[in-house]
Coordinates of C-alpha atoms in Angstrom, one line a residue:
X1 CA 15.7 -4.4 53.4
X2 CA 16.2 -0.8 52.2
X3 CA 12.6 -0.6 50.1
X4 CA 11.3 3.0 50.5
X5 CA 7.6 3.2 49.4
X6 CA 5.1 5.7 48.6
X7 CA 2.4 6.4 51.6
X8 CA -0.4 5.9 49.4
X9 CA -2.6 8.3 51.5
X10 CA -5.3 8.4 49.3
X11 CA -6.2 4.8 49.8
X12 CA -4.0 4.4 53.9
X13 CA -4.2 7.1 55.6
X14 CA -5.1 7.7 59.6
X15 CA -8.6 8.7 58.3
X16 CA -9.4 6.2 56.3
X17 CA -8.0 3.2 58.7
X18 CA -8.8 0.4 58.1
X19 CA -8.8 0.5 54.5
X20 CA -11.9 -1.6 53.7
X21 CA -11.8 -4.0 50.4
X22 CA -15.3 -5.5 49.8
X23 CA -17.4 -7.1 47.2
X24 CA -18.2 -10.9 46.1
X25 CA -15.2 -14.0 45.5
X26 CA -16.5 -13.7 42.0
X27 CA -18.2 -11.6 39.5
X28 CA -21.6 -13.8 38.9
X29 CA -24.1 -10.7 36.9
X30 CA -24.7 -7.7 36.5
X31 CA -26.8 -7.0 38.9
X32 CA -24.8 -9.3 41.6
X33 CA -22.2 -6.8 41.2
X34 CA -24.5 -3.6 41.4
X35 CA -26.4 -4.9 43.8
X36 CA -23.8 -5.9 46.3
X37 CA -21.7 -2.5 45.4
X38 CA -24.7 0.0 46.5
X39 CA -25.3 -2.0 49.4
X40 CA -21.4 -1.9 50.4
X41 CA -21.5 2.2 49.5
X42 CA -23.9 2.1 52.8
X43 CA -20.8 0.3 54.7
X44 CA -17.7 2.0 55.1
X45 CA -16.0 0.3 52.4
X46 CA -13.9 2.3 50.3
X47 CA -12.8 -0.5 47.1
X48 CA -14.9 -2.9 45.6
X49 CA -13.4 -5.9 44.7
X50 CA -14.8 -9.0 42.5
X51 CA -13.0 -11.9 40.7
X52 CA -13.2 -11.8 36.7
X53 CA -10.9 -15.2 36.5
X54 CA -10.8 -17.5 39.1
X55 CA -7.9 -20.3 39.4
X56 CA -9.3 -22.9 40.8
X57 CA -8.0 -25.9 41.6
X58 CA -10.2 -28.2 39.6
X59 CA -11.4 -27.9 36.6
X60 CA -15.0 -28.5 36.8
X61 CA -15.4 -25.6 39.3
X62 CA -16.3 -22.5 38.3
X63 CA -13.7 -20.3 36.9
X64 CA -15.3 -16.9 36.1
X65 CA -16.9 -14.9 33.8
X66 CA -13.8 -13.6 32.6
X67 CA -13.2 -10.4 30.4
X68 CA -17.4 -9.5 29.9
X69 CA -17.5 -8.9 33.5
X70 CA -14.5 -6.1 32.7
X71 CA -17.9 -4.0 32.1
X72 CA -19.3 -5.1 35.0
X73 CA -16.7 -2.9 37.6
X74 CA -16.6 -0.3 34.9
X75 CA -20.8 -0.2 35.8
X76 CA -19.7 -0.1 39.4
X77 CA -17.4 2.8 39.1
X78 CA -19.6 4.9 37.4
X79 CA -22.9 4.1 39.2
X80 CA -20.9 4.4 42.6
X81 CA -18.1 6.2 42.9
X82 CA -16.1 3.4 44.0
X83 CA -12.4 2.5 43.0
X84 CA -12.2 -1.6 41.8
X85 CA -9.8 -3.7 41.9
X86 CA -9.6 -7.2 40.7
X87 CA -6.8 -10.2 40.4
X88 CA -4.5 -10.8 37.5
X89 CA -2.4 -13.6 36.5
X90 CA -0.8 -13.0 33.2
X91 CA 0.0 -10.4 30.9
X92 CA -3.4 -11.1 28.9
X93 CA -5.4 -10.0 31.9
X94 CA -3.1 -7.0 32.3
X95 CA -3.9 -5.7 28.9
X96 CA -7.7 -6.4 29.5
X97 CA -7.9 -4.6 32.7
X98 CA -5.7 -1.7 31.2
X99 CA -8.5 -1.7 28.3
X100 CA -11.1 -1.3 30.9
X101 CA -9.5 1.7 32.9
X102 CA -9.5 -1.1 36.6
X103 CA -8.4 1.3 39.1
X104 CA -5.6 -1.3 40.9
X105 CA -5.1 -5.0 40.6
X106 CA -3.8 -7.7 43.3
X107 CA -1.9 -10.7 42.5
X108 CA -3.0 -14.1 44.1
X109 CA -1.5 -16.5 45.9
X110 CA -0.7 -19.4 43.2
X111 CA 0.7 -16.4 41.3
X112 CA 3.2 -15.1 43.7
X113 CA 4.9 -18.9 44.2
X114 CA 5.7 -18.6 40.2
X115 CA 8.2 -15.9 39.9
X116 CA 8.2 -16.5 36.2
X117 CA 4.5 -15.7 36.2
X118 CA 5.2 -12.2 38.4
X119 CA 8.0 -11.0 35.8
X120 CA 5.4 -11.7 33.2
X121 CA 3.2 -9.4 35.0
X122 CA 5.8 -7.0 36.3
X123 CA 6.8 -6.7 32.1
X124 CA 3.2 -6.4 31.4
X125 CA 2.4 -3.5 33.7
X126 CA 6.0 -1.8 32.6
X127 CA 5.1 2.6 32.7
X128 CA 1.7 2.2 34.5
X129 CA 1.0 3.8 37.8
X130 CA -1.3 1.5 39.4
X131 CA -1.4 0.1 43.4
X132 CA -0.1 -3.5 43.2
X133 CA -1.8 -5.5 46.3
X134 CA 0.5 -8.9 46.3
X135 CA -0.9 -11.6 48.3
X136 CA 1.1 -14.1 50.3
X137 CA 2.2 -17.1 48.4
X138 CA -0.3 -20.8 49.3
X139 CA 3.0 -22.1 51.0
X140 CA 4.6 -20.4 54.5
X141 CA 7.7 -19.3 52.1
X142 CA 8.3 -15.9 53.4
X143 CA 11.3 -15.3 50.1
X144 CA 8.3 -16.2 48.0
X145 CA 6.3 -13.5 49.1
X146 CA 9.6 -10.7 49.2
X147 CA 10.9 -11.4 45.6
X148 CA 7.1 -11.0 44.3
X149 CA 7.5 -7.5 46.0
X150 CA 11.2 -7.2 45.2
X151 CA 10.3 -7.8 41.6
X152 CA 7.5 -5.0 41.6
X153 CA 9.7 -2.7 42.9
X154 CA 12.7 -3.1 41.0
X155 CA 10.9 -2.5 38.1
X156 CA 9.9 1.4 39.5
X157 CA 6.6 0.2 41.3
X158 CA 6.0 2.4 44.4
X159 CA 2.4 1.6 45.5
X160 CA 2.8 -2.0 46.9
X161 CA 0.6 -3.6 49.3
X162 CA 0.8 -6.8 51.0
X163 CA -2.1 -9.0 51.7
X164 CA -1.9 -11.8 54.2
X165 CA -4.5 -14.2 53.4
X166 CA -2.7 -17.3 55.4
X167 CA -1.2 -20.5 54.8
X168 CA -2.1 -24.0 53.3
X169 CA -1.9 -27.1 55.5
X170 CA -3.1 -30.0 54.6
X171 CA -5.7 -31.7 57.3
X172 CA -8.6 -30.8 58.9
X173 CA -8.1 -27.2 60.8
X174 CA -9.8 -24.6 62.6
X175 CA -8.8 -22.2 59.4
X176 CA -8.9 -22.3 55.7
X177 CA -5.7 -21.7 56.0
X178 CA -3.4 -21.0 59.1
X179 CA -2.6 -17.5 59.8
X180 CA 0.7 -17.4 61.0
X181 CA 0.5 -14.4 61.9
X182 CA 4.3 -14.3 62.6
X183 CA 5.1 -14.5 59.1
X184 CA 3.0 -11.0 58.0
X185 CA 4.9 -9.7 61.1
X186 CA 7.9 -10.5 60.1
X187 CA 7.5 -9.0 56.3
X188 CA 6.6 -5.3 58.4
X189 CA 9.4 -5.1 60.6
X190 CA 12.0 -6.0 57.0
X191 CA 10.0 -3.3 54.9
X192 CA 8.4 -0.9 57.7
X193 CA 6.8 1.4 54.9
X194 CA 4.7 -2.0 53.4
X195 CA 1.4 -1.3 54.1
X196 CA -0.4 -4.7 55.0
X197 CA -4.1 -5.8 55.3
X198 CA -5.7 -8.9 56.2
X199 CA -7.8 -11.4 53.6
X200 CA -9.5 -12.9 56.7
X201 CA -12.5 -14.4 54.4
X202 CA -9.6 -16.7 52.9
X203 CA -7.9 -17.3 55.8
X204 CA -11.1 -18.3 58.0
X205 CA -13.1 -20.3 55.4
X206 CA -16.5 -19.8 57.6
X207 CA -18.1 -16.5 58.2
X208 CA -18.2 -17.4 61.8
X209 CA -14.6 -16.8 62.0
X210 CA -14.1 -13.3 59.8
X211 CA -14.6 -11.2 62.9
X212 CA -12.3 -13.0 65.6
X213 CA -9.7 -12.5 63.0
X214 CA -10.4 -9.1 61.8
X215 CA -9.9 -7.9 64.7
X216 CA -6.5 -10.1 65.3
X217 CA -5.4 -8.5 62.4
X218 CA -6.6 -5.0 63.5
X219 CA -4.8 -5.4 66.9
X220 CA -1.4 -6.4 65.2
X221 CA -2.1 -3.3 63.3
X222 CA -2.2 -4.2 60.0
X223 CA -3.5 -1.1 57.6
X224 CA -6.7 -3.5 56.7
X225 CA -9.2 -5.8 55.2
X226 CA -10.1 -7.3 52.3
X227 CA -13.6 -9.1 53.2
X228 CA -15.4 -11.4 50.3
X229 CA -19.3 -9.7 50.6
X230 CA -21.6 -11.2 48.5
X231 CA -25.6 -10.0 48.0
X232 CA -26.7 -13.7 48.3
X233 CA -23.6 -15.5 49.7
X234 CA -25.8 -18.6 50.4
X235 CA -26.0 -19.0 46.2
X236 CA -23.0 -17.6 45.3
X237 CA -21.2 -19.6 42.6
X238 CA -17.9 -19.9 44.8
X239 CA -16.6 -20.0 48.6
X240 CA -20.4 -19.5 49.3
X241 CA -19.3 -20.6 53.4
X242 CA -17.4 -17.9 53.7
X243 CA -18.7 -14.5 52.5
X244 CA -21.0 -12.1 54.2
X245 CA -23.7 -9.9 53.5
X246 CA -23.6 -6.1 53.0
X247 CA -25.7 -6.4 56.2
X248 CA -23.0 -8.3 57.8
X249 CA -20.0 -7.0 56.9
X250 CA -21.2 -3.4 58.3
X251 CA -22.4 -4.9 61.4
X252 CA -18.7 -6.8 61.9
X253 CA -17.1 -3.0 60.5
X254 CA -19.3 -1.4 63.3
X255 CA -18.4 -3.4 66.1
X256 CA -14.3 -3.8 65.5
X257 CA -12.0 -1.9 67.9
X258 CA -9.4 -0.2 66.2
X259 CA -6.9 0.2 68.7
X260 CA -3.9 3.2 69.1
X261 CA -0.8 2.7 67.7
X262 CA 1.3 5.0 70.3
X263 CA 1.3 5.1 73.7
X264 CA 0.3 8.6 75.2
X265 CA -0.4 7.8 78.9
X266 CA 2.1 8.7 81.2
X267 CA 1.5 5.5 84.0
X268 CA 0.5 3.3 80.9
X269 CA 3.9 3.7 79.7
X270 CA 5.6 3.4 82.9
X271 CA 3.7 0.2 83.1
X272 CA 4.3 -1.5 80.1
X273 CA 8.6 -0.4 80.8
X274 CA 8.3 -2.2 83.8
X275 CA 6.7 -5.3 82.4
X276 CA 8.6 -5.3 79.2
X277 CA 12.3 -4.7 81.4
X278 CA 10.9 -8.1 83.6
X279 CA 10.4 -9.8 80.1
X280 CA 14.2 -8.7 78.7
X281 CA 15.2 -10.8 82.2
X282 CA 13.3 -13.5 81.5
X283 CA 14.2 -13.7 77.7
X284 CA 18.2 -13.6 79.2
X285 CA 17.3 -16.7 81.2
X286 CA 15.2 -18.4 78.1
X287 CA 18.6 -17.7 76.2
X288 CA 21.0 -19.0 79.0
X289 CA 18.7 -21.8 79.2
X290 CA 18.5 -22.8 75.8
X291 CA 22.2 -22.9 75.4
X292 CA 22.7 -25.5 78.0
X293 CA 19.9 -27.4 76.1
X294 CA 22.3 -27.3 72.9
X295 CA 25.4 -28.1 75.4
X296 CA 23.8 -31.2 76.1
X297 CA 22.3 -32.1 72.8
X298 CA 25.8 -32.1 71.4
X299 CA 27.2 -34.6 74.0
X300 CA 24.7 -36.9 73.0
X301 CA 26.1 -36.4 69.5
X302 CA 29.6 -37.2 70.7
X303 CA 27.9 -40.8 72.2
X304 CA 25.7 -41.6 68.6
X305 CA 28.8 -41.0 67.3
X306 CA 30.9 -42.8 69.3
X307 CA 28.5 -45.9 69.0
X308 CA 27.2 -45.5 65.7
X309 CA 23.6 -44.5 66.4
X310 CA 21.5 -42.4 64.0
X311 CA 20.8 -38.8 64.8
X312 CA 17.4 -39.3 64.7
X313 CA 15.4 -41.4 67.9
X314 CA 11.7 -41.4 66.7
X315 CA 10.3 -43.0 70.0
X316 CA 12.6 -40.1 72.2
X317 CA 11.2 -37.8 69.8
X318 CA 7.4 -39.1 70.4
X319 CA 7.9 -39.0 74.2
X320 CA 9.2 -35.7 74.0
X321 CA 6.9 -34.0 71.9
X322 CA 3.7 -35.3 73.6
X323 CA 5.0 -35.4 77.1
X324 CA 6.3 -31.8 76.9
X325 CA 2.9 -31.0 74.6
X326 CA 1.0 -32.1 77.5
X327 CA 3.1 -29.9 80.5
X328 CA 2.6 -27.1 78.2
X329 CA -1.0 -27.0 78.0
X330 CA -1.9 -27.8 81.6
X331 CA 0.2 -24.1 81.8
X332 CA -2.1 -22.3 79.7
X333 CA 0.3 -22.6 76.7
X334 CA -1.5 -23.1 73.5
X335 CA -0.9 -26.6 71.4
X336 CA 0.4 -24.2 68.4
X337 CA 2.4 -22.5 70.1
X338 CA 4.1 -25.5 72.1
X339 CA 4.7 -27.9 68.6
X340 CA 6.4 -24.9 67.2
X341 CA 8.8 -24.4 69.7
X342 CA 9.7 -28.1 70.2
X343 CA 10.0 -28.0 66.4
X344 CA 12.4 -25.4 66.4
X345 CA 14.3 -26.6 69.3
X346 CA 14.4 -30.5 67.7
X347 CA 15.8 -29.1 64.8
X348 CA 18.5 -27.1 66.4
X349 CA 19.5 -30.6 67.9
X350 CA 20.1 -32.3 64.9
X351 CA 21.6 -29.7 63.7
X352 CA 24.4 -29.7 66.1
X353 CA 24.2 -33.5 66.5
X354 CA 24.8 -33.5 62.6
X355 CA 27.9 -30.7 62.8
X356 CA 29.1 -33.5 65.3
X357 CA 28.6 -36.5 63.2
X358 CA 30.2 -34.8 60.3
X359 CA 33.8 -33.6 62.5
X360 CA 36.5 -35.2 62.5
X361 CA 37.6 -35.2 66.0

C-alpha cells in the first residue's frame, strides 16, 4: 500500500521514543485532571490524554462529562506545558474540540468499525492540520482498521497514527482483549511509514498486566504507549482495574528496555544469518510438508464425494484438534499458537475438499 506519511518528529522521533500518552480513562474534575497532569509532568510523559465522552456499552454507566471538561485540558495545557488529546466520534465533538484549541484527537474502536461515522469525521476535520491517532476497530478486521486510515488520508491527512489496543473475544481470558499482536504487525509491514503505539491498559484490563505487555509492544518495536493513569485509580468513575498511578506508571516507564532497532555487532549479525538461513530450510520443509497435507486432504474429498459424505466430520475434527493441541504443548508450543494453526490448516481443507465437491469430474 503506497501511503507516504509525514515523520511527525516532534511527537516520534529517536529522542523522544517511546512516545508516552498518559492521563485518566475519563475526565472526572478539575482537579482529577490537574492533579494527575503535574504528577505525569514528573514522568516522562509527553501527551496527556483524558476522555470527555465515553461510549459505553450500557447506558447506565458513566458516559462523561462531556463538552465542560473541554476547559479542563485547556487548564492542563496552560498550567503544564503539555499537548492533549482526547477521542471524538462525530462531527459535533470535532467542532467542540476545534472551539477549544485540543492539540490532536484519536478515534476509538466502535468508531473505526462504522466507516460512515469516520467520513463524518474525516468531512468534519476537512483543512485542519491535526495528528489523527486511529485505534484498531473491537473486531480482528484488519480492512476495518486500513479504510479508517485510508479514509484520513485520502482526504489530505498526513499525521496518522495507529493504536493497537487489541481484540474482543467473548469468554473469560487472560486479556481484556486479545492482542494479536500479528495483526498490528501486519498493518507496519503494508504502510512502513505508520507510526504505531500500544493501548496496553485496554488491552490488559488489570494493572498487573500493563508492564508484561508494554514491553511486548516495545520489543516488536512499536513507536509507543498510551497508558490510562489516574490520581486515584481505585475511585475512578471508569475501568478503575486497570489504570495506574503517576507513581506507577514512572516506575513501569523506568524499568522498560527499549531495545535497538539495527543490528551493529559484527558476530551478532553473523549469528542471527546463520540461525535465520537454518529457519529459511526449515520453512522449505514446513512448505513441502504442508503441501502433501493438502494432497491428501483433497483425496479424501474425492472419497466424501464419491460416497456422499459432508465435508465437515465434527468428531475427526474434535480428535484432531485436541489430540494435536495436546502433542503441541508437551513441545513447548503455546495453546494459542497451536488452535491457530490447526485453524488455518482445517480451513484450507475444506477449502479444497469444497473446490472438489463443487467439480465436475
Amino acid at each position: 500500500m503506497k501511503i507516504k506519511l509525514n515523520n511527525i518528529s516532534e511527537y516520534i522521533s529517536s529522542s523522544t521514543k517511546p512516545l508516552v500518552i498518559a492521563g485518566p480513562c475519563s475526565a472526572e474534575s478539575n482537579m482529577q485532571m490537574l492533579s494527575t497532569a503535574k504528577e505525569l509532568v514528573k514522568t516522562n510523559t509527553h501527551i496527556f490524554r483524558a476522555g470527555i465522552w465515553k461510549p459505553r456499552t450500557r447506558p447506565n454507566s458513566f458516559e462523561g462529562i462531556g463538552t465542560p471538561a473541554l476547559e479542563w485540558m485547556n487548564n492542563v495545557q496552560k498550567e503544564t506545558g503539555l499537548k492533549v488529546i482526547t477521542e471524538v466520534a462525530n462531527s459535533s465533538h470535532v467542532d467542540q474540540i476545534l472551539k477549544h484549541n485540543i492539540d490532536m484527537i484519536w478515534i476509538g474502536a466502535r468508531t473505526v468499525g462504522n466507516p460512515f461515522a469516520i467520513q463524518e469525521i474525516v468531512d468534519s476535520l476537512k483543512g485542519v492540520d491535526i495528528p489523527i491517532f486511529i485505534k484498531n476497530p473491537l473486531n480482528a478486521d484488519l480492512n476495518l482498521w486500513l479504510g479508517a486510515i485510508e479514509r484520513f488520508y485520502n482526504a489530505g491527512f498526513k499525521n496518522i497514527i495507529a493504536i493497537h489496543r487489541g481484540f474482543f473475544s467473548y469468554g473469560v481470558q487472560k486479556y481484556r482483549n486479545l492482542p494479536q499482536w500479528q495483526l498490528p504487525v501486519e498493518l507496519k509491514r503494508l504502510i512502513p511509514d505508520l507510526p504505531i503505539i500500544c493501548d496496553p491498559s485496554h488491552i490488559a484490563g488489570n494493572r498487573t498486566l500493563i508492564n508484561e505487555i508494554s514491553q511486548t509492544a516495545l520489543d516488536l518495536n512499536f513507536d509507543g504507549l498510551m497508558i490510562e493513569t489516574h490520581i486515584d485509580p481505585i475511585n475512578a468513575l471508569s475501568d478503575k482495574e486497570q489504570q495506574l498511578s503517576p507513581i506507577q506508571l514512572k516506575e513501569l516507564l523506568e524499568n522498560l528496555v527499549v531495545r535497538s532497532h539495527s543490528v551493529t555487532n559484527k558476530d551478532t549479525a553473523s549469528s542471527l544469518r546463520d540461525l535465520r538461513s537454518q529457519i529459511d530450510k526449515l520453512d522449505d520443509k514446513l512448505i513441502n510438508v504442508l503441501q502433501d497435507r493438502m494432497d491428501l486432504a483433497q483425496l479424501i474429498g474425492i472419497d466424501k464425494k464419491t460416497n456422499d459424505i459432508t465435508i465437515l466430520q465434527p468428531e475427526r475434527w474434535k480428535y484432531v484438534l485436541e489430540d494435536r493441541l495436546k502433542k503441541g504443548v508437551a513441545k513447548g508450543l503455546s495453546d494459542e499458537f497451536i488452535i491457530l494453526l490447526l485453524r488455518a490448516i482445517h480451513q484450507e481443507s475444506i477449502n479444497i475438499q469444497t473446490r472438489v465437491m463443487n467439480s465436475n469430474k
